[in-house]
Amino acid sequence: MAQQRWRNRPDHSNWGDFGPDDEVGRLNLITDERRLAAVAEVRVGKAFCLSLPLDLPGGNRLVPHRLPPKRGIAARGAEGRPTVHFPMETIDPRWIDISCDDHVTLYTQYSTQWDALSHMGRRFDADGDGVEETVYYNGFRAGSDVIGPQDGPEPGARRLGIDKMAETCVQGRGVLVDLFHHYGPERRLVGYDDLMRAMEADGVPVESGDMLCLHTGYGQALIDQGGDPSQEMLHNSHAALDGYDRRLLQWIEDSGIAVLIADNFAVEGHPYPARTETGRHPALPLHQTCLFQLGIHLGEIWYLTELARWLRANDRWRFLLTAPPLRLPGSFGSPATPVATV
Ligand code: UVW
């Protein structure tokens, strides 16, 4: 049995509930039985791609340090010949096989993506010595578990990496709440009351272990903006959760959802309008609740509009969701090409 690595557990957290060494949080709730129940949601066999093209949003106005994918052609042989229409070595000279290979620099959180649990931590006195240290979900530590360039070679997540998420396969029952239908394309911070109103109006059931998807229409707007999105669209349109609504955070804690997904930028309304809170409070309260406290992975900038339209037309809200990230050792996030099957 591993040693518990913390003495103080953050309020409203589940650290330790899935074991002292747990690195996948609420994904533990997607059991074989729940996956079977998810498969039972497949009734007509139709599938939906829930990823945007990974070169959207376009440019870097959304987050300046996240750049679009940069592709190149793999060089081959001593002369570094480009591997496009490349004639392979041949056994039968009457038949020439031709090959193409490329490479890519990908900012893992540029487009449709998952946040790993190592994506966000905080300064917190987990070891109870009266001094705050940088820690992540389940008490994993900066410097030994999550490594920066200042800590040693090979920076990245030795623990809580996106590869740990991939190993669970990330397949279960998806449930969609259609915020766009109820609240339209205007910017709106959706708190507990708004979320419950939308769910009740459509009769959306959410159960423990479900993968909750919020359709806001933001992903469709990115497509409509054609790779050159306006500041207004990027930062002041469509619904986003109000992470400062304590009742909403409590519902996320109590509902047992396994992961939380949206087709908007950050699931929550980051950057928030100026606030009046006094005292200490996080910049990204929903990220803190999900990634740091409860081990709930966040899916962001997905494409949910076609699926939402189909579900509404067919009076259904549940589906089989298959959404593994790349099994990329040590990464803080990953692009994804999720598939919904109905
Ligand atoms: C923000 O940048 C606000 O969110 P994320 O890092 O999860 O994309």
mmCIF file of N, CA, C and O and ligand atoms in Angstrom, residues 63 66 109 113 115 119 265-266 270 284 287 300, ligand 1:
data_model
loop_
_atom_site.group_PDB
_atom_site.id
_atom_site.type_symbol
_atom_site.label_atom_id
_atom_site.label_comp_id
_atom_site.label_asym_id
_atom_site.label_seq_id
_atom_site.Cartn_x
_atom_site.Cartn_y
_atom_site.Cartn_z
ATOM 1 N N VAL A 63 -5.747 32.066 -27.093
ATOM 2 C CA VAL A 63 -4.704 31.967 -26.061
ATOM 3 C C VAL A 63 -3.382 32.230 -26.778
ATOM 4 O O VAL A 63 -2.943 31.396 -27.577
ATOM 5 N N ARG A 66 -0.733 29.457 -27.324
ATOM 6 C CA ARG A 66 -1.125 28.198 -27.985
ATOM 7 C C ARG A 66 -1.245 28.461 -29.481
ATOM 8 O O ARG A 66 -2.108 29.222 -29.920
ATOM 9 N N GLN A 109 -3.293 21.789 -26.247
ATOM 10 C CA GLN A 109 -4.574 22.361 -25.839
ATOM 11 C C GLN A 109 -5.058 23.449 -26.794
ATOM 12 O O GLN A 109 -5.841 24.310 -26.417
ATOM 13 N N GLN A 113 -9.811 19.111 -27.194
ATOM 14 C CA GLN A 113 -8.780 18.587 -26.289
ATOM 15 C C GLN A 113 -9.330 18.107 -24.961
ATOM 16 O O GLN A 113 -10.451 18.415 -24.587
ATOM 17 N N ASP A 115 -8.016 18.200 -20.850
ATOM 18 C CA ASP A 115 -7.069 18.627 -19.812
ATOM 19 C C ASP A 115 -6.714 17.407 -18.973
ATOM 20 O O ASP A 115 -7.612 16.731 -18.435
ATOM 21 N N HIS A 119 -2.907 19.290 -15.393
ATOM 22 C CA HIS A 119 -2.976 20.589 -16.066
ATOM 23 C C HIS A 119 -3.125 21.744 -15.076
ATOM 24 O O HIS A 119 -2.660 22.842 -15.318
ATOM 25 N N PHE A 265 -14.612 27.339 -24.860
ATOM 26 C CA PHE A 265 -13.175 27.488 -24.635
ATOM 27 C C PHE A 265 -12.689 26.773 -23.375
ATOM 28 O O PHE A 265 -11.712 26.018 -23.413
ATOM 29 N N ALA A 266 -13.331 27.013 -22.243
ATOM 30 C CA ALA A 266 -12.757 26.554 -20.978
ATOM 31 C C ALA A 266 -13.803 25.892 -20.073
ATOM 32 O O ALA A 266 -13.568 25.786 -18.872
ATOM 33 N N HIS A 270 -14.148 31.654 -18.262
ATOM 34 C CA HIS A 270 -12.843 32.313 -18.214
ATOM 35 C C HIS A 270 -12.596 33.041 -19.522
ATOM 36 O O HIS A 270 -12.788 32.460 -20.578
ATOM 37 N N LEU A 284 -9.813 30.327 -11.764
ATOM 38 C CA LEU A 284 -10.577 29.329 -12.518
ATOM 39 C C LEU A 284 -11.219 28.353 -11.525
ATOM 40 O O LEU A 284 -10.768 27.208 -11.363
ATOM 41 N N HIS A 287 -12.151 24.822 -12.781
ATOM 42 C CA HIS A 287 -10.947 24.008 -13.000
ATOM 43 C C HIS A 287 -10.412 23.486 -11.666
ATOM 44 O O HIS A 287 -9.987 22.332 -11.563
ATOM 45 N N GLU A 300 -12.551 20.274 -23.716
ATOM 46 C CA GLU A 300 -12.813 21.652 -24.145
ATOM 47 C C GLU A 300 -12.735 21.777 -25.659
ATOM 48 O O GLU A 300 -12.001 21.030 -26.318
HETATM 49 C C1 UVW B 1 -7.894 27.992 -19.912
HETATM 50 O O1 UVW B 1 -6.872 28.295 -20.500
HETATM 51 C C2 UVW B 1 -8.726 29.014 -19.258
HETATM 52 O O2 UVW B 1 -8.393 26.777 -19.805
HETATM 53 P P1 UVW B 1 -7.575 25.522 -20.279
HETATM 54 O O3 UVW B 1 -6.154 25.782 -19.876
HETATM 55 O O4 UVW B 1 -8.175 24.397 -19.572
HETATM 56 O O5 UVW B 1 -7.717 25.461 -21.762
#
